[in-house]
mmCIF file of C-alpha atoms in Angstrom:
data_model
loop_
_atom_site.group_PDB
_atom_site.id
_atom_site.type_symbol
_atom_site.label_atom_id
_atom_site.label_comp_id
_atom_site.label_asym_id
_atom_site.label_seq_id
_atom_site.Cartn_x
_atom_site.Cartn_y
_atom_site.Cartn_z
ATOM 1 C CA MET M 1 0.000 0.000 0.000
ATOM 2 C CA ARG M 2 1.328 3.397 -0.924
ATOM 3 C CA THR M 3 1.484 5.982 1.802
ATOM 4 C CA ALA M 4 2.242 9.684 1.863
ATOM 5 C CA ALA M 5 5.577 8.905 3.448
ATOM 6 C CA ALA M 6 6.528 6.726 0.466
ATOM 7 C CA ILE M 7 6.812 9.739 -1.792
ATOM 8 C CA LEU M 8 9.435 11.132 -3.104
ATOM 9 C CA LEU M 9 12.581 10.822 -5.105
ATOM 10 C CA LEU M 10 12.838 13.534 -7.743
ATOM 11 C CA LEU M 11 13.031 12.416 -11.363
ATOM 12 C CA VAL M 12 15.276 15.131 -12.652
ATOM 13 C CA VAL M 13 18.180 16.968 -11.092
ATOM 14 C CA GLY M 14 19.677 19.333 -13.664
ATOM 15 C CA ALA M 15 23.304 19.033 -14.639
ATOM 16 C CA GLY M 16 23.900 22.698 -13.905
ATOM 17 C CA ALA M 17 23.797 22.337 -10.080
ATOM 18 C CA ALA M 18 26.893 23.829 -8.500
ATOM 19 C CA SER M 19 28.975 21.473 -6.393
ATOM 20 C CA GLY M 20 28.917 22.230 -2.697
ATOM 21 C CA ASP M 21 25.601 24.069 -2.856
ATOM 22 C CA ASP M 22 23.237 23.063 -0.069
ATOM 23 C CA PRO M 23 19.775 22.725 -1.610
ATOM 24 C CA ALA M 24 18.201 21.940 1.747
ATOM 25 C CA GLY M 25 18.647 25.464 3.053
ATOM 26 C CA PRO M 26 18.389 28.059 0.270
ATOM 27 C CA THR M 27 18.048 31.761 0.914
ATOM 28 C CA VAL M 28 16.263 33.330 -2.019
ATOM 29 C CA ALA M 29 15.855 37.040 -2.538
ATOM 30 C CA GLY M 30 12.575 38.333 -3.929
ATOM 31 C CA SER M 31 14.246 39.414 -7.163
ATOM 32 C CA ASP M 32 15.460 35.902 -7.939
ATOM 33 C CA ALA M 33 13.592 33.563 -10.263
ATOM 34 C CA THR M 34 11.593 36.353 -11.911
ATOM 35 C CA ASP M 35 10.694 37.950 -8.577
ATOM 36 C CA SER M 36 8.497 35.112 -7.402
ATOM 37 C CA PHE M 37 8.444 32.205 -5.017
ATOM 38 C CA ASN M 38 7.032 28.694 -5.448
ATOM 39 C CA ALA M 39 6.537 29.337 -9.142
ATOM 40 C CA ALA M 40 6.927 25.957 -10.804
ATOM 41 C CA ALA M 41 5.505 22.454 -10.980
ATOM 42 C CA THR M 42 7.469 19.424 -9.918
ATOM 43 C CA GLN M 43 7.426 15.864 -11.125
ATOM 44 C CA THR M 44 8.036 13.118 -8.594
ATOM 45 C CA THR M 45 8.203 9.386 -8.276
ATOM 46 C CA ASP M 46 7.181 7.213 -5.338
ATOM 47 C CA ALA M 47 8.957 4.191 -3.880
ATOM 48 C CA TYR M 48 7.337 1.945 -6.503
ATOM 49 C CA GLY M 49 8.786 3.931 -9.388
ATOM 50 C CA SER M 50 5.482 5.375 -10.578
ATOM 51 C CA ALA M 51 5.811 8.967 -11.723
ATOM 52 C CA SER M 52 3.172 11.541 -10.907
ATOM 53 C CA SER M 53 3.059 15.143 -12.046
ATOM 54 C CA LEU M 54 1.843 17.584 -9.428
ATOM 55 C CA SER M 55 0.622 20.569 -11.398
ATOM 56 C CA PRO M 56 0.594 23.290 -10.353
ATOM 57 C CA ALA M 57 3.162 22.621 -7.650
ATOM 58 C CA ALA M 58 2.019 25.533 -5.536
ATOM 59 C CA GLY M 59 -1.216 23.642 -4.988
ATOM 60 C CA GLY M 60 -0.241 20.134 -6.076
ATOM 61 C CA SER M 61 -1.047 17.378 -3.643
ATOM 62 C CA SER M 62 -0.969 13.629 -3.254
ATOM 63 C CA ASN M 63 -2.162 11.450 -0.379
ATOM 64 C CA GLY M 64 -2.941 14.557 1.671
ATOM 65 C CA MET M 65 0.445 16.173 1.053
ATOM 66 C CA THR M 66 0.993 19.529 -0.636
ATOM 67 C CA TYR M 67 4.229 20.161 -2.499
ATOM 68 C CA VAL M 68 5.863 23.568 -2.725
ATOM 69 C CA VAL M 69 8.977 24.514 -4.681
ATOM 70 C CA ASP M 70 11.423 27.360 -4.093
ATOM 71 C CA PRO M 71 14.188 28.653 -6.395
ATOM 72 C CA ILE M 72 17.668 27.942 -5.036
ATOM 73 C CA CYS M 73 20.147 30.739 -4.472
ATOM 74 C CA GLN M 74 23.482 30.677 -6.357
ATOM 75 C CA ARG M 75 26.333 31.363 -3.927
ATOM 76 C CA ASP M 76 29.996 32.211 -4.550
ATOM 77 C CA ASP M 77 32.983 30.421 -3.038
ATOM 78 C CA GLY M 78 33.773 33.032 -0.390
ATOM 79 C CA VAL M 79 37.357 33.354 -1.657
ATOM 80 C CA VAL M 80 37.306 35.380 -4.865
ATOM 81 C CA GLN M 81 34.139 37.156 -3.745
ATOM 82 C CA PRO M 82 33.554 38.140 -0.100
ATOM 83 C CA THR M 83 29.794 37.531 -0.153
ATOM 84 C CA ALA M 84 29.701 33.786 0.399
ATOM 85 C CA PHE M 85 26.512 34.162 2.400
ATOM 86 C CA GLY M 86 24.802 36.454 -0.083
ATOM 87 C CA CYS M 87 22.771 35.524 -3.147
ATOM 88 C CA GLU M 88 24.112 36.111 -6.650
ATOM 89 C CA GLY M 89 20.982 34.901 -8.414
ATOM 90 C CA PRO M 90 19.070 31.684 -9.091
ATOM 91 C CA LEU M 91 20.988 28.425 -9.425
ATOM 92 C CA LEU M 92 20.779 27.385 -13.088
ATOM 93 C CA CYS M 93 20.293 23.827 -14.330
ATOM 94 C CA GLY M 94 19.410 21.829 -17.449
ATOM 95 C CA SER M 95 19.431 23.721 -20.746
ATOM 96 C CA ASP M 96 18.018 26.962 -19.374
ATOM 97 C CA GLY M 97 16.229 26.045 -16.162
ATOM 98 C CA ILE M 98 16.329 27.056 -12.512
ATOM 99 C CA MET M 99 16.979 24.587 -9.728
ATOM 100 C CA HIS M 100 14.303 24.412 -7.021
ATOM 101 C CA THR M 101 13.931 22.701 -3.675
ATOM 102 C CA VAL M 102 10.778 20.667 -3.060
ATOM 103 C CA THR M 103 9.083 20.798 0.337
ATOM 104 C CA ALA M 104 6.222 18.519 1.367
ATOM 105 C CA THR M 105 3.577 20.000 3.664
ATOM 106 C CA LEU M 106 1.445 17.538 5.614
ATOM 107 C CA PRO M 107 -2.214 18.234 6.517
ATOM 108 C CA SER M 108 -1.019 18.946 10.063
ATOM 109 C CA GLY M 109 0.980 21.907 8.724
ATOM 110 C CA SER M 110 4.428 20.400 9.375
ATOM 111 C CA THR M 111 6.892 20.446 6.502
ATOM 112 C CA ALA M 112 9.727 18.211 5.311
ATOM 113 C CA TYR M 113 12.449 18.721 2.730
ATOM 114 C CA SER M 114 11.854 16.319 -0.170
ATOM 115 C CA GLY M 115 14.636 16.993 -2.667
ATOM 116 C CA VAL M 116 15.392 19.211 -5.650
ATOM 117 C CA THR M 117 14.054 19.537 -9.169
ATOM 118 C CA CYS M 118 15.051 21.441 -12.300
ATOM 119 C CA VAL M 119 12.314 23.637 -13.769
ATOM 120 C CA GLU M 120 12.780 24.638 -17.396
ATOM 121 C CA PRO M 121 11.180 27.761 -18.903
ATOM 122 C CA GLY M 122 8.024 27.037 -20.849
ATOM 123 C CA ASP M 123 6.688 24.633 -18.264
ATOM 124 C CA PRO M 124 2.932 25.430 -18.405
ATOM 125 C CA ALA M 125 2.553 25.001 -14.676
ATOM 126 C CA ALA M 126 5.261 27.575 -14.012
ATOM 127 C CA THR M 127 3.143 30.267 -15.659
ATOM 128 C CA THR M 128 -0.254 29.190 -14.390
ATOM 129 C CA ALA M 129 0.428 28.188 -10.802
ATOM 130 C CA PRO M 130 -0.519 30.630 -8.058
ATOM 131 C CA ILE M 131 2.720 32.011 -6.653
ATOM 132 C CA LEU M 132 3.747 33.712 -3.437
ATOM 133 C CA THR M 133 5.188 36.934 -4.794
ATOM 134 C CA PRO M 134 6.545 39.664 -2.501
ATOM 135 C CA GLY M 135 3.523 41.771 -3.522
ATOM 136 C CA ARG M 136 1.044 39.105 -2.403
ATOM 137 C CA ILE M 137 2.908 38.655 0.863
ATOM 138 C CA LEU M 138 2.784 42.415 1.496
ATOM 139 C CA GLU M 139 -0.951 42.553 0.749
ATOM 140 C CA ALA M 140 -1.563 39.723 3.217
ATOM 141 C CA PHE M 141 0.486 41.608 5.816
ATOM 142 C CA LYS M 142 -1.606 44.751 5.243
ATOM 143 C CA ARG M 143 -4.814 42.810 6.001
ATOM 144 C CA ILE M 144 -3.638 41.734 9.466
ATOM 145 C CA PRO M 145 -5.292 43.805 12.212
ATOM 146 C CA LEU M 146 -2.622 45.703 14.115
ATOM 147 C CA PRO M 147 -2.904 46.522 17.815
ATOM 148 C CA GLU M 148 -3.498 50.133 18.760
ATOM 149 C CA ALA M 149 -0.464 52.112 19.901
ATOM 150 C CA PRO M 150 -2.064 54.937 21.909
ATOM 151 C CA LEU M 151 -0.315 58.265 22.432
ATOM 152 C CA ASN M 152 0.287 58.964 26.123
ATOM 153 C CA ILE M 153 1.369 62.391 27.373
ATOM 154 C CA GLN M 154 2.806 63.484 30.722
ATOM 155 C CA PRO M 155 1.998 65.721 32.574
ATOM 156 C CA PRO M 156 -1.533 64.248 32.422
ATOM 157 C CA ASP M 157 -4.920 65.970 32.091
ATOM 158 C CA GLY M 158 -4.096 67.728 28.818
ATOM 159 C CA GLU M 159 -1.853 70.474 30.187
ATOM 160 C CA THR M 160 1.868 71.208 30.149
ATOM 161 C CA LEU M 161 4.164 74.224 30.588
ATOM 162 C CA VAL M 162 6.350 76.289 28.281
ATOM 163 C CA ASN M 163 10.019 75.130 28.371
ATOM 164 C CA PHE M 164 9.037 72.061 30.365
ATOM 165 C CA ASP M 165 9.970 68.478 29.363
ATOM 166 C CA THR M 166 6.710 66.992 28.114
ATOM 167 C CA ILE M 167 7.060 63.191 28.089
ATOM 168 C CA LEU M 168 5.571 61.052 25.307
ATOM 169 C CA HIS M 169 5.211 57.284 25.228
ATOM 170 C CA THR M 170 3.162 54.425 23.780
ATOM 171 C CA GLN M 171 2.741 50.649 24.074
ATOM 172 C CA ALA M 172 3.656 48.564 21.016
ATOM 173 C CA GLU M 173 4.911 44.990 21.313
ATOM 174 C CA PRO M 174 6.050 42.447 18.677
ATOM 175 C CA PHE M 175 3.608 39.637 17.913
ATOM 176 C CA GLN M 176 3.046 36.779 15.464
ATOM 177 C CA GLU M 177 0.027 36.057 13.284
ATOM 178 C CA SER M 178 -0.693 33.131 10.926
ATOM 179 C CA VAL M 179 -2.899 33.416 7.829
ATOM 180 C CA ARG M 180 -3.904 31.213 4.885
ATOM 181 C CA LEU M 181 -2.634 32.456 1.536
ATOM 182 C CA LEU M 182 -3.113 30.513 -1.722
ATOM 183 C CA GLY M 183 -4.000 27.460 0.327
ATOM 184 C CA ARG M 184 -0.877 27.587 2.492
ATOM 185 C CA GLN M 185 -0.171 28.717 6.023
ATOM 186 C CA ILE M 186 1.980 31.835 6.240
ATOM 187 C CA THR M 187 3.305 33.063 9.580
ATOM 188 C CA PHE M 188 4.179 36.724 10.076
ATOM 189 C CA ASP M 189 6.570 37.925 12.780
ATOM 190 C CA ILE M 190 5.483 41.562 13.215
ATOM 191 C CA THR M 191 7.490 44.280 14.981
ATOM 192 C CA PRO M 192 7.067 48.038 15.499
ATOM 193 C CA THR M 193 10.043 49.657 13.769
ATOM 194 C CA THR M 194 9.628 53.443 14.093
ATOM 195 C CA PHE M 195 7.421 55.971 15.868
ATOM 196 C CA THR M 196 6.720 59.382 14.333
ATOM 197 C CA TRP M 197 5.496 61.980 16.822
ATOM 198 C CA ALA M 198 3.668 64.967 15.290
ATOM 199 C CA LEU M 199 4.003 67.568 18.047
ATOM 200 C CA GLY M 200 1.435 70.145 16.962
ATOM 201 C CA ASP M 201 3.806 73.129 16.910
ATOM 202 C CA GLY M 202 5.130 72.525 13.407
ATOM 203 C CA GLU M 203 7.746 70.044 14.578
ATOM 204 C CA SER M 204 7.900 66.244 14.510
ATOM 205 C CA MET M 205 10.404 63.590 15.457
ATOM 206 C CA THR M 206 10.903 59.941 14.551
ATOM 207 C CA THR M 207 12.311 57.428 17.021
ATOM 208 C CA THR M 208 12.828 53.684 17.260
ATOM 209 C CA ASP M 209 11.968 53.992 20.942
ATOM 210 C CA PRO M 210 8.308 53.811 22.055
ATOM 211 C CA GLY M 211 9.198 55.950 25.047
ATOM 212 C CA ARG M 212 8.428 55.259 28.680
ATOM 213 C CA ALA M 213 6.249 56.608 31.454
ATOM 214 C CA TYR M 214 7.836 58.879 34.033
ATOM 215 C CA ALA M 215 9.607 57.094 36.861
ATOM 216 C CA LYS M 216 11.419 58.739 39.744
ATOM 217 C CA GLY M 217 15.198 58.700 39.403
ATOM 218 C CA VAL M 218 15.292 57.959 35.638
ATOM 219 C CA PRO M 219 17.450 60.545 33.774
ATOM 220 C CA MET M 220 15.577 62.743 31.314
ATOM 221 C CA ASP M 221 17.687 61.502 28.377
ATOM 222 C CA GLN M 222 16.010 58.098 28.826
ATOM 223 C CA TYR M 223 12.612 59.512 27.811
ATOM 224 C CA VAL M 224 11.031 60.594 24.554
ATOM 225 C CA SER M 225 10.207 64.229 25.334
ATOM 226 C CA HIS M 226 9.648 67.666 23.810
ATOM 227 C CA ARG M 227 9.799 71.258 25.039
ATOM 228 C CA TYR M 228 7.246 73.787 23.764
ATOM 229 C CA THR M 229 8.567 77.325 23.462
ATOM 230 C CA GLU M 230 5.224 79.140 23.180
ATOM 231 C CA ALA M 231 1.936 78.961 25.021
ATOM 232 C CA GLY M 232 -1.191 77.877 23.188
ATOM 233 C CA SER M 233 -3.250 74.882 22.103
ATOM 234 C CA VAL M 234 -1.568 72.074 20.146
ATOM 235 C CA THR M 235 -2.769 68.747 18.766
ATOM 236 C CA LEU M 236 -0.427 65.746 18.845
ATOM 237 C CA GLN M 237 -0.571 62.511 16.884
ATOM 238 C CA LEU M 238 1.521 59.355 16.755
ATOM 239 C CA THR M 239 2.144 57.214 13.670
ATOM 240 C CA THR M 240 3.586 53.760 14.314
ATOM 241 C CA THR M 241 5.333 51.911 11.473
ATOM 242 C CA TRP M 242 5.234 48.109 11.582
ATOM 243 C CA GLY M 243 7.588 45.798 9.715
ATOM 244 C CA ALA M 244 7.511 42.016 9.440
ATOM 245 C CA ARG M 245 9.190 38.877 8.255
ATOM 246 C CA TRP M 246 7.333 35.806 7.018
ATOM 247 C CA ARG M 247 7.775 32.121 6.467
ATOM 248 C CA LEU M 248 5.937 29.249 4.824
ATOM 249 C CA GLY M 249 5.212 26.484 7.337
ATOM 250 C CA SER M 250 8.429 25.913 9.281
ATOM 251 C CA GLY M 251 10.625 27.175 6.440
ATOM 252 C CA PRO M 252 13.214 29.980 6.573
ATOM 253 C CA TRP M 253 12.220 33.516 7.531
ATOM 254 C CA ARG M 254 12.157 36.178 4.793
ATOM 255 C CA ASP M 255 11.644 39.924 5.160
ATOM 256 C CA VAL M 256 8.332 41.372 3.978
ATOM 257 C CA ASP M 257 8.982 43.847 1.176
ATOM 258 C CA GLY M 258 7.203 46.818 2.734
ATOM 259 C CA THR M 259 5.755 48.228 5.941
ATOM 260 C CA VAL M 260 2.354 49.174 7.381
ATOM 261 C CA THR M 261 1.562 52.329 9.363
ATOM 262 C CA MET M 262 -1.111 53.028 11.970
ATOM 263 C CA THR M 263 -1.940 56.500 13.286
ATOM 264 C CA SER M 264 -3.284 56.953 16.803
ATOM 265 C CA PRO M 265 -6.220 59.237 17.656
ATOM 266 C CA ALA M 266 -5.221 62.895 18.015
ATOM 267 C CA GLU M 267 -4.588 64.268 21.508
ATOM 268 C CA ASP M 268 -5.156 67.940 22.404
ATOM 269 C CA LEU M 269 -2.705 69.643 24.737
ATOM 270 C CA GLN M 270 -2.810 73.078 26.323
ATOM 271 C CA VAL M 271 0.632 74.668 26.714
ATOM 272 C CA ARG M 272 0.592 77.239 29.512
ATOM 273 C CA THR M 273 3.020 79.817 30.868
ATOM 274 C CA ALA M 274 3.742 79.389 34.563
ATOM 275 C CA GLN M 275 3.172 82.501 36.673
ATOM 276 C CA PRO M 276 5.419 82.927 39.726
ATOM 277 C CA GLN M 277 3.446 83.399 42.931
ATOM 278 C CA LEU M 278 4.729 84.309 46.369
ATOM 279 C CA VAL M 279 3.284 81.892 48.877
ATOM 280 C CA SER M 280 5.336 82.733 51.966
ATOM 281 C CA TYR M 281 7.550 85.519 53.274
ATOM 282 C CA ASP M 282 9.476 85.554 56.522
#
């Protein structure tokens, strides 16, 4: 009886594979392989020698398994070129093909490396299969609800003083979210990257620090703060920029090609001039 575990030895491994390349752990930039991921079909054979074509590979399945292919990164030798851990482009194979890894995804969501295959141009499945492009990944990231990052101001109660350190801070923590995209589970690792504080007096500042609430004994240079030089009413607003990386199943992490911003509700602040007042005289 054939089982899912009986699959797969790949039929074709192109002659153009570079020696020493590790197909089990490719790092592929978004510009490689025509700026797409998982773009081609793969042909496999089971333990009994029967070939089966899974087309398109991005959604191909057999015995409950789904097979996904990724273009392999061409690396240099680290001697002539110093970028041994960078990517020079897709690894070529066959007459004019690109070498791909094949990963099997079980119904449980776990993945296993299954081998490599050479995908030649003109393969119908390569042009018709749904692919995980950087643009599709970014659109999926944009649809994820982001937590609010409220703007907090100290002193409280909507009042501060001219030439006084007004402290600003927010709460924004990294988190992970998993979504289904083109029938596959994508996990996003999402992190706040920058905070842009519109201060209401014509000035703004951008920090990587979310700030902190006032605490006795903490030096002022440890806060995100601003000094207003004139009295009056101002309106402040905070824009938080979120970045992310993503991965397919338990595969390698890749950076999302883009960011998402969220702007907090506006906060009104009254800047006042302190008036000296004699309260005691001896």
